[in-house]
Short mmCIF file of N, CA and C in Angstrom, two decimals:
data_model
loop_
_atom_site.label_atom_id
_atom_site.label_comp_id
_atom_site.label_asym_id
_atom_site.label_seq_id
_atom_site.Cartn_x
_atom_site.Cartn_y
_atom_site.Cartn_z
N MET A 1 50.53 8.60 79.71
CA MET A 1 50.70 9.65 78.73
C MET A 1 51.78 10.64 79.19
N ALA A 2 51.79 10.96 80.47
CA ALA A 2 52.79 11.89 81.00
C ALA A 2 54.20 11.30 80.85
N ALA A 3 54.33 10.00 81.09
CA ALA A 3 55.64 9.34 80.96
C ALA A 3 56.09 9.37 79.51
N PHE A 4 55.19 9.07 78.61
CA PHE A 4 55.52 9.07 77.18
C PHE A 4 55.93 10.47 76.73
N SER A 5 55.17 11.45 77.14
CA SER A 5 55.45 12.84 76.75
C SER A 5 56.84 13.27 77.23
N SER A 6 57.16 12.97 78.48
CA SER A 6 58.46 13.34 79.02
C SER A 6 59.59 12.58 78.32
N ALA A 7 59.40 11.28 78.14
CA ALA A 7 60.45 10.45 77.54
C ALA A 7 60.70 10.82 76.08
N VAL A 8 59.65 11.16 75.36
CA VAL A 8 59.82 11.53 73.95
C VAL A 8 60.64 12.81 73.81
N LYS A 9 60.49 13.73 74.72
CA LYS A 9 61.29 14.96 74.69
C LYS A 9 62.77 14.63 74.81
N ILE A 10 63.09 13.75 75.74
CA ILE A 10 64.49 13.33 75.94
C ILE A 10 64.97 12.55 74.72
N ASP A 11 64.13 11.66 74.24
CA ASP A 11 64.43 10.82 73.08
C ASP A 11 64.77 11.68 71.86
N THR A 12 63.93 12.64 71.57
CA THR A 12 64.12 13.51 70.41
C THR A 12 65.38 14.34 70.55
N LEU A 13 65.62 14.87 71.72
CA LEU A 13 66.83 15.65 71.96
C LEU A 13 68.07 14.78 71.79
N ALA A 14 68.00 13.55 72.23
CA ALA A 14 69.15 12.65 72.19
C ALA A 14 69.56 12.31 70.77
N TYR A 15 68.61 12.03 69.89
CA TYR A 15 69.02 11.63 68.54
C TYR A 15 68.91 12.73 67.49
N SER A 16 68.57 13.92 67.88
CA SER A 16 68.55 15.04 66.92
C SER A 16 69.91 15.28 66.26
N PRO A 17 71.02 15.18 66.99
CA PRO A 17 72.31 15.40 66.33
C PRO A 17 72.59 14.43 65.17
N VAL A 18 72.13 13.18 65.26
CA VAL A 18 72.38 12.27 64.15
C VAL A 18 71.49 12.60 62.96
N GLN A 19 70.37 13.21 63.21
CA GLN A 19 69.54 13.68 62.09
C GLN A 19 70.28 14.79 61.35
N ASP A 20 70.89 15.68 62.09
CA ASP A 20 71.68 16.74 61.47
C ASP A 20 72.92 16.17 60.78
N PHE A 21 73.49 15.13 61.36
CA PHE A 21 74.63 14.46 60.73
C PHE A 21 74.20 13.89 59.38
N GLY A 22 73.02 13.29 59.32
CA GLY A 22 72.50 12.76 58.04
C GLY A 22 72.34 13.86 57.01
N ASN A 23 71.90 15.04 57.45
CA ASN A 23 71.76 16.17 56.53
C ASN A 23 73.13 16.63 56.03
N ALA A 24 74.10 16.71 56.92
CA ALA A 24 75.46 17.10 56.51
C ALA A 24 76.06 16.05 55.59
N TYR A 25 75.81 14.80 55.90
CA TYR A 25 76.33 13.71 55.06
C TYR A 25 75.74 13.79 53.66
N SER A 26 74.50 14.19 53.57
CA SER A 26 73.86 14.36 52.27
C SER A 26 74.62 15.38 51.42
N THR A 27 75.07 16.46 52.04
CA THR A 27 75.85 17.47 51.33
C THR A 27 77.17 16.89 50.85
N PHE A 28 77.84 16.13 51.70
CA PHE A 28 79.10 15.48 51.33
C PHE A 28 78.90 14.57 50.12
N VAL A 29 77.88 13.73 50.19
CA VAL A 29 77.63 12.79 49.09
C VAL A 29 77.26 13.55 47.82
N ALA A 30 76.41 14.55 47.94
CA ALA A 30 75.98 15.31 46.76
C ALA A 30 77.16 15.98 46.06
N GLN A 31 78.07 16.55 46.83
CA GLN A 31 79.24 17.20 46.23
C GLN A 31 80.11 16.18 45.50
N ASN A 32 80.32 15.04 46.12
CA ASN A 32 81.16 14.02 45.49
C ASN A 32 80.44 13.31 44.36
N TYR A 33 79.14 13.22 44.45
CA TYR A 33 78.35 12.65 43.36
C TYR A 33 78.45 13.56 42.13
N GLY A 34 78.30 14.85 42.35
CA GLY A 34 78.42 15.81 41.25
C GLY A 34 79.81 15.81 40.64
N ALA A 35 80.82 15.58 41.47
CA ALA A 35 82.21 15.56 40.99
C ALA A 35 82.61 14.16 40.49
N GLN A 36 81.66 13.23 40.49
CA GLN A 36 81.88 11.85 40.05
C GLN A 36 83.03 11.17 40.82
N GLN A 37 83.02 11.38 42.13
CA GLN A 37 84.02 10.79 43.01
C GLN A 37 83.41 9.63 43.80
N ALA A 38 83.08 8.56 43.09
CA ALA A 38 82.42 7.41 43.71
C ALA A 38 83.27 6.78 44.81
N ASN A 39 84.58 6.76 44.64
CA ASN A 39 85.44 6.17 45.67
C ASN A 39 85.38 6.96 46.97
N ARG A 40 85.31 8.28 46.87
CA ARG A 40 85.16 9.11 48.08
C ARG A 40 83.83 8.85 48.76
N ILE A 41 82.78 8.66 47.97
CA ILE A 41 81.47 8.36 48.54
C ILE A 41 81.51 7.03 49.27
N LYS A 42 82.12 6.04 48.65
CA LYS A 42 82.22 4.72 49.28
C LYS A 42 83.00 4.81 50.59
N GLN A 43 84.11 5.50 50.57
CA GLN A 43 84.91 5.69 51.78
C GLN A 43 84.11 6.49 52.81
N GLY A 44 83.40 7.49 52.35
CA GLY A 44 82.56 8.30 53.25
C GLY A 44 81.46 7.48 53.90
N ASN A 45 80.89 6.53 53.14
CA ASN A 45 79.86 5.65 53.72
C ASN A 45 80.41 4.88 54.91
N ARG A 46 81.60 4.34 54.75
CA ARG A 46 82.21 3.58 55.85
C ARG A 46 82.50 4.49 57.04
N GLN A 47 83.13 5.61 56.77
CA GLN A 47 83.48 6.51 57.88
C GLN A 47 82.25 7.08 58.57
N ALA A 48 81.26 7.46 57.78
CA ALA A 48 80.03 8.00 58.37
C ALA A 48 79.34 6.95 59.24
N SER A 49 79.32 5.72 58.75
CA SER A 49 78.71 4.63 59.54
C SER A 49 79.40 4.48 60.88
N TRP A 50 80.72 4.48 60.87
CA TRP A 50 81.46 4.32 62.12
C TRP A 50 81.23 5.49 63.06
N TRP A 51 81.23 6.72 62.53
CA TRP A 51 81.00 7.88 63.38
C TRP A 51 79.60 7.86 63.97
N ILE A 52 78.63 7.49 63.16
CA ILE A 52 77.25 7.41 63.66
C ILE A 52 77.15 6.36 64.76
N LEU A 53 77.73 5.20 64.52
CA LEU A 53 77.69 4.14 65.52
C LEU A 53 78.38 4.56 66.82
N ALA A 54 79.53 5.20 66.70
CA ALA A 54 80.25 5.66 67.89
C ALA A 54 79.44 6.71 68.66
N PHE A 55 78.93 7.70 67.94
CA PHE A 55 78.15 8.75 68.59
C PHE A 55 76.91 8.16 69.26
N CYS A 56 76.21 7.29 68.54
CA CYS A 56 74.99 6.70 69.07
C CYS A 56 75.27 5.80 70.27
N LEU A 57 76.40 5.15 70.28
CA LEU A 57 76.77 4.32 71.43
C LEU A 57 76.90 5.20 72.69
N VAL A 58 77.55 6.34 72.52
CA VAL A 58 77.71 7.27 73.65
C VAL A 58 76.35 7.80 74.10
N ILE A 59 75.56 8.29 73.15
CA ILE A 59 74.25 8.86 73.49
C ILE A 59 73.34 7.79 74.09
N SER A 60 73.34 6.59 73.50
CA SER A 60 72.53 5.49 74.04
C SER A 60 72.92 5.19 75.47
N SER A 61 74.21 5.13 75.73
CA SER A 61 74.68 4.85 77.09
C SER A 61 74.20 5.92 78.07
N LEU A 62 74.32 7.16 77.67
CA LEU A 62 73.89 8.25 78.56
C LEU A 62 72.39 8.17 78.85
N VAL A 63 71.60 7.96 77.81
CA VAL A 63 70.15 7.93 77.99
C VAL A 63 69.73 6.70 78.80
N VAL A 64 70.30 5.55 78.50
CA VAL A 64 69.92 4.33 79.22
C VAL A 64 70.32 4.42 80.69
N PHE A 65 71.53 4.88 80.96
CA PHE A 65 72.00 4.90 82.36
C PHE A 65 71.53 6.12 83.14
N TRP A 66 71.18 7.19 82.47
CA TRP A 66 70.74 8.40 83.15
C TRP A 66 69.25 8.65 82.95
N ALA A 67 68.51 7.63 82.57
CA ALA A 67 67.08 7.80 82.30
C ALA A 67 66.33 8.40 83.49
N LYS A 68 66.59 7.89 84.66
CA LYS A 68 65.85 8.36 85.84
C LYS A 68 66.11 9.84 86.12
N PRO A 69 67.38 10.29 86.23
CA PRO A 69 67.56 11.73 86.49
C PRO A 69 67.07 12.62 85.35
N LEU A 70 67.16 12.12 84.12
CA LEU A 70 66.66 12.91 82.99
C LEU A 70 65.15 13.08 83.08
N LEU A 71 64.45 12.01 83.39
CA LEU A 71 62.99 12.08 83.52
C LEU A 71 62.57 12.91 84.72
N ALA A 72 63.38 12.91 85.75
CA ALA A 72 63.07 13.69 86.94
C ALA A 72 63.06 15.20 86.64
N LEU A 73 63.67 15.59 85.54
CA LEU A 73 63.61 17.00 85.12
C LEU A 73 62.20 17.39 84.69
N PHE A 74 61.40 16.40 84.28
CA PHE A 74 60.06 16.67 83.75
C PHE A 74 58.93 16.28 84.71
N SER A 75 59.22 15.37 85.64
CA SER A 75 58.17 14.90 86.54
C SER A 75 58.78 14.39 87.84
N SER A 76 58.01 14.55 88.90
CA SER A 76 58.44 13.99 90.19
C SER A 76 57.59 12.78 90.57
N ASP A 77 56.63 12.45 89.73
CA ASP A 77 55.75 11.31 89.97
C ASP A 77 56.52 10.01 89.74
N PRO A 78 56.66 9.17 90.78
CA PRO A 78 57.45 7.93 90.64
C PRO A 78 56.93 6.99 89.55
N GLU A 79 55.62 6.93 89.37
CA GLU A 79 55.06 6.05 88.33
C GLU A 79 55.41 6.57 86.94
N VAL A 80 55.32 7.87 86.76
CA VAL A 80 55.69 8.48 85.48
C VAL A 80 57.16 8.20 85.18
N ILE A 81 58.00 8.38 86.17
CA ILE A 81 59.43 8.15 85.99
C ILE A 81 59.70 6.68 85.67
N GLN A 82 59.07 5.78 86.38
CA GLN A 82 59.31 4.35 86.15
C GLN A 82 58.88 3.92 84.75
N ILE A 83 57.72 4.36 84.32
CA ILE A 83 57.25 4.02 82.97
C ILE A 83 58.17 4.67 81.93
N GLY A 84 58.54 5.92 82.15
CA GLY A 84 59.44 6.62 81.23
C GLY A 84 60.80 5.95 81.11
N ILE A 85 61.30 5.41 82.23
CA ILE A 85 62.58 4.70 82.21
C ILE A 85 62.49 3.50 81.26
N GLY A 86 61.39 2.76 81.33
CA GLY A 86 61.20 1.62 80.43
C GLY A 86 61.24 2.04 78.98
N TYR A 87 60.55 3.12 78.66
CA TYR A 87 60.54 3.65 77.30
C TYR A 87 61.94 4.02 76.85
N LEU A 88 62.63 4.82 77.67
CA LEU A 88 63.96 5.30 77.27
C LEU A 88 64.97 4.17 77.15
N ARG A 89 64.85 3.16 77.97
CA ARG A 89 65.80 2.06 77.89
C ARG A 89 65.57 1.23 76.63
N ILE A 90 64.33 1.10 76.21
CA ILE A 90 64.07 0.38 74.95
C ILE A 90 64.52 1.23 73.77
N GLU A 91 64.01 2.43 73.67
CA GLU A 91 64.34 3.31 72.53
C GLU A 91 65.83 3.66 72.52
N GLY A 92 66.32 4.06 73.66
CA GLY A 92 67.70 4.52 73.76
C GLY A 92 68.73 3.47 73.41
N SER A 93 68.40 2.24 73.62
CA SER A 93 69.34 1.15 73.31
C SER A 93 69.56 0.99 71.81
N PHE A 94 68.71 1.59 71.01
CA PHE A 94 68.76 1.36 69.57
C PHE A 94 68.93 2.63 68.73
N TYR A 95 69.51 3.67 69.31
CA TYR A 95 69.70 4.90 68.55
C TYR A 95 70.57 4.71 67.31
N ALA A 96 71.46 3.75 67.34
CA ALA A 96 72.30 3.50 66.16
C ALA A 96 71.44 3.18 64.95
N LEU A 97 70.32 2.53 65.17
CA LEU A 97 69.44 2.17 64.04
C LEU A 97 68.84 3.41 63.39
N ILE A 98 68.38 4.36 64.20
CA ILE A 98 67.82 5.58 63.61
C ILE A 98 68.95 6.43 63.02
N GLY A 99 70.13 6.37 63.63
CA GLY A 99 71.28 7.10 63.08
C GLY A 99 71.63 6.62 61.68
N LEU A 100 71.67 5.31 61.50
CA LEU A 100 71.96 4.76 60.17
C LEU A 100 70.83 5.09 59.19
N LEU A 101 69.61 5.08 59.67
CA LEU A 101 68.48 5.41 58.80
C LEU A 101 68.58 6.86 58.31
N PHE A 102 68.97 7.77 59.20
CA PHE A 102 69.17 9.16 58.78
C PHE A 102 70.29 9.26 57.74
N MET A 103 71.33 8.43 57.89
CA MET A 103 72.41 8.41 56.91
C MET A 103 71.88 7.94 55.55
N PHE A 104 71.06 6.89 55.55
CA PHE A 104 70.48 6.42 54.30
C PHE A 104 69.62 7.49 53.65
N TYR A 105 68.80 8.18 54.46
CA TYR A 105 67.98 9.26 53.91
C TYR A 105 68.86 10.28 53.20
N GLY A 106 69.93 10.68 53.87
CA GLY A 106 70.83 11.68 53.29
C GLY A 106 71.50 11.19 52.02
N TYR A 107 71.93 9.96 52.03
CA TYR A 107 72.60 9.38 50.86
C TYR A 107 71.66 9.38 49.65
N PHE A 108 70.46 8.88 49.83
CA PHE A 108 69.55 8.77 48.69
C PHE A 108 69.05 10.12 48.20
N ARG A 109 68.90 11.07 49.10
CA ARG A 109 68.57 12.43 48.64
C ARG A 109 69.70 12.98 47.79
N ALA A 110 70.93 12.72 48.22
CA ALA A 110 72.10 13.28 47.54
C ALA A 110 72.31 12.71 46.15
N ILE A 111 71.97 11.45 45.94
CA ILE A 111 72.17 10.86 44.61
C ILE A 111 70.89 10.93 43.77
N ASP A 112 69.99 11.79 44.20
CA ASP A 112 68.76 12.07 43.45
C ASP A 112 67.84 10.85 43.36
N GLU A 113 67.80 10.09 44.42
CA GLU A 113 66.87 8.95 44.54
C GLU A 113 65.92 9.25 45.69
N LEU A 114 65.18 10.34 45.55
CA LEU A 114 64.31 10.82 46.62
C LEU A 114 63.23 9.81 46.99
N MET A 115 62.74 9.07 46.01
CA MET A 115 61.68 8.11 46.29
C MET A 115 62.15 7.02 47.26
N ILE A 116 63.43 6.68 47.20
CA ILE A 116 63.92 5.66 48.14
C ILE A 116 63.83 6.18 49.57
N SER A 117 64.18 7.44 49.78
CA SER A 117 64.04 8.04 51.12
C SER A 117 62.59 8.00 51.57
N VAL A 118 61.69 8.31 50.67
CA VAL A 118 60.26 8.28 50.99
C VAL A 118 59.82 6.85 51.32
N VAL A 119 60.26 5.89 50.51
CA VAL A 119 59.91 4.49 50.75
C VAL A 119 60.43 4.03 52.11
N LEU A 120 61.66 4.39 52.43
CA LEU A 120 62.23 4.00 53.73
C LEU A 120 61.43 4.61 54.89
N THR A 121 61.03 5.85 54.74
CA THR A 121 60.25 6.52 55.78
C THR A 121 58.89 5.84 55.96
N ILE A 122 58.22 5.61 54.86
CA ILE A 122 56.90 4.96 54.92
C ILE A 122 57.03 3.55 55.48
N PHE A 123 58.06 2.83 55.05
CA PHE A 123 58.28 1.47 55.52
C PHE A 123 58.53 1.47 57.03
N SER A 124 59.40 2.37 57.50
CA SER A 124 59.71 2.45 58.92
C SER A 124 58.46 2.80 59.74
N LEU A 125 57.78 3.86 59.35
CA LEU A 125 56.61 4.30 60.11
C LEU A 125 55.44 3.32 60.00
N GLY A 126 55.25 2.79 58.80
CA GLY A 126 54.17 1.81 58.61
C GLY A 126 54.38 0.57 59.46
N THR A 127 55.61 0.08 59.49
CA THR A 127 55.94 -1.07 60.31
C THR A 127 55.73 -0.76 61.78
N GLN A 128 56.13 0.42 62.19
CA GLN A 128 55.97 0.81 63.60
C GLN A 128 54.50 0.85 63.99
N VAL A 129 53.67 1.42 63.15
CA VAL A 129 52.24 1.52 63.46
C VAL A 129 51.61 0.13 63.51
N LEU A 130 51.90 -0.69 62.51
CA LEU A 130 51.33 -2.03 62.47
C LEU A 130 51.77 -2.86 63.69
N LEU A 131 53.07 -2.84 63.97
CA LEU A 131 53.57 -3.61 65.11
C LEU A 131 53.07 -3.06 66.44
N ALA A 132 52.97 -1.75 66.55
CA ALA A 132 52.45 -1.16 67.79
C ALA A 132 51.02 -1.64 68.05
N TYR A 133 50.24 -1.66 67.00
CA TYR A 133 48.86 -2.13 67.11
C TYR A 133 48.81 -3.60 67.49
N LEU A 134 49.59 -4.43 66.78
CA LEU A 134 49.58 -5.87 67.03
C LEU A 134 50.18 -6.25 68.38
N LEU A 135 51.34 -5.68 68.69
CA LEU A 135 52.02 -6.05 69.93
C LEU A 135 51.31 -5.55 71.17
N SER A 136 50.76 -4.36 71.10
CA SER A 136 50.08 -3.81 72.29
C SER A 136 48.79 -4.56 72.59
N ALA A 137 48.25 -5.26 71.61
CA ALA A 137 47.02 -6.03 71.82
C ALA A 137 47.28 -7.32 72.60
N VAL A 138 48.55 -7.73 72.69
CA VAL A 138 48.90 -8.93 73.45
C VAL A 138 48.98 -8.52 74.92
N PRO A 139 48.10 -9.08 75.76
CA PRO A 139 48.05 -8.63 77.16
C PRO A 139 49.38 -8.71 77.90
N SER A 140 50.19 -9.71 77.63
CA SER A 140 51.47 -9.83 78.36
C SER A 140 52.51 -8.82 77.88
N ILE A 141 52.25 -8.17 76.75
CA ILE A 141 53.20 -7.18 76.22
C ILE A 141 52.68 -5.77 76.49
N GLY A 142 51.43 -5.52 76.16
CA GLY A 142 50.80 -4.22 76.41
C GLY A 142 51.52 -3.05 75.75
N TYR A 143 51.58 -1.94 76.48
CA TYR A 143 52.15 -0.71 75.92
C TYR A 143 53.64 -0.84 75.59
N ILE A 144 54.32 -1.80 76.17
CA ILE A 144 55.73 -2.00 75.85
C ILE A 144 55.89 -2.39 74.37
N GLY A 145 54.87 -3.04 73.83
CA GLY A 145 54.88 -3.38 72.41
C GLY A 145 54.92 -2.15 71.51
N ILE A 146 54.31 -1.07 71.97
CA ILE A 146 54.34 0.19 71.21
C ILE A 146 55.77 0.69 71.14
N TRP A 147 56.46 0.66 72.28
CA TRP A 147 57.85 1.14 72.32
C TRP A 147 58.76 0.23 71.51
N ALA A 148 58.57 -1.07 71.62
CA ALA A 148 59.42 -2.02 70.89
C ALA A 148 59.23 -1.91 69.39
N SER A 149 58.05 -1.49 68.97
CA SER A 149 57.78 -1.40 67.53
C SER A 149 58.66 -0.35 66.85
N VAL A 150 59.08 0.65 67.58
CA VAL A 150 59.87 1.73 66.97
C VAL A 150 61.25 1.23 66.53
N PRO A 151 62.07 0.65 67.41
CA PRO A 151 63.37 0.16 66.92
C PRO A 151 63.24 -0.99 65.92
N ILE A 152 62.17 -1.78 66.02
CA ILE A 152 61.97 -2.83 65.01
C ILE A 152 61.74 -2.18 63.64
N GLY A 153 60.93 -1.14 63.61
CA GLY A 153 60.69 -0.39 62.36
C GLY A 153 61.98 0.21 61.82
N TRP A 154 62.80 0.78 62.70
CA TRP A 154 64.09 1.33 62.27
C TRP A 154 64.96 0.24 61.67
N ALA A 155 65.03 -0.92 62.35
CA ALA A 155 65.88 -2.02 61.89
C ALA A 155 65.44 -2.51 60.51
N LEU A 156 64.15 -2.69 60.33
CA LEU A 156 63.66 -3.18 59.04
C LEU A 156 63.91 -2.16 57.92
N ALA A 157 63.74 -0.88 58.24
CA ALA A 157 64.02 0.16 57.25
C ALA A 157 65.52 0.22 56.94
N ASP A 158 66.36 -0.02 57.95
CA ASP A 158 67.81 -0.07 57.71
C ASP A 158 68.17 -1.21 56.78
N LEU A 159 67.54 -2.36 56.96
CA LEU A 159 67.80 -3.48 56.06
C LEU A 159 67.38 -3.13 54.63
N ALA A 160 66.24 -2.48 54.49
CA ALA A 160 65.82 -2.04 53.16
C ALA A 160 66.80 -1.00 52.62
N GLY A 161 67.28 -0.10 53.48
CA GLY A 161 68.27 0.90 53.06
C GLY A 161 69.55 0.26 52.58
N LEU A 162 70.02 -0.79 53.28
CA LEU A 162 71.21 -1.52 52.83
C LEU A 162 70.99 -2.17 51.48
N TYR A 163 69.82 -2.75 51.30
CA TYR A 163 69.48 -3.36 50.01
C TYR A 163 69.57 -2.32 48.89
N TYR A 164 68.90 -1.18 49.10
CA TYR A 164 68.92 -0.14 48.07
C TYR A 164 70.31 0.46 47.89
N LEU A 165 71.07 0.55 48.98
CA LEU A 165 72.43 1.08 48.87
C LEU A 165 73.26 0.21 47.94
N HIS A 166 73.16 -1.09 48.10
CA HIS A 166 73.92 -1.99 47.22
C HIS A 166 73.37 -1.99 45.80
N LYS A 167 72.08 -1.80 45.68
CA LYS A 167 71.46 -1.79 44.36
C LYS A 167 71.73 -0.48 43.61
N LYS A 168 71.72 0.62 44.35
CA LYS A 168 71.84 1.95 43.73
C LYS A 168 73.17 2.65 44.04
N ALA A 169 74.12 1.93 44.59
CA ALA A 169 75.40 2.55 44.96
C ALA A 169 76.04 3.20 43.75
N VAL A 170 76.61 4.35 43.97
CA VAL A 170 77.31 5.07 42.91
C VAL A 170 78.57 4.27 42.58
N LYS A 171 78.71 3.93 41.31
CA LYS A 171 79.87 3.12 40.86
C LYS A 171 80.92 4.02 40.24
N PRO A 172 82.19 3.65 40.47
CA PRO A 172 83.27 4.43 39.84
C PRO A 172 83.19 4.33 38.31
N THR A 173 83.48 5.42 37.65
CA THR A 173 83.52 5.42 36.19
C THR A 173 84.99 5.51 35.78
N ASP A 174 85.56 4.36 35.50
CA ASP A 174 87.00 4.32 35.16
C ASP A 174 87.26 4.69 33.75
#
């Protein structure tokens, strides 16, 4: 529990900027949606995706490679640090997935498709809970299954977000 508590603090701090990026992106999309600038939104989707991926690659690298010194800020217990390193290396390797999910949330809020954001959230969290329960029950996986369930949930919600993006994408009105 101590390892999880410490690692989650680092985890949350690490990907908080992409959550704010998703909020800012929502404003960009909403302004262009209101101005009926579908081409700018499409271009913005590509650029935002690249920026999120680049930022998350840097943050993931820092968290994965600096997991031990970061955890040492919260605990000096070697077992806590070792377990926390495992958590951060699993979660931290996949920050791009949560970054893209925050972008999808912002996009769908901006085009007034709030229910899609809710569906993606429920899908992501529901998948995480179900997989955490199922995977942790396998003795050879144990608590690592709980950690692995989080990026799997993000990935599945991202796939659903891509589906809805193509289905609900703002089209140019020529």
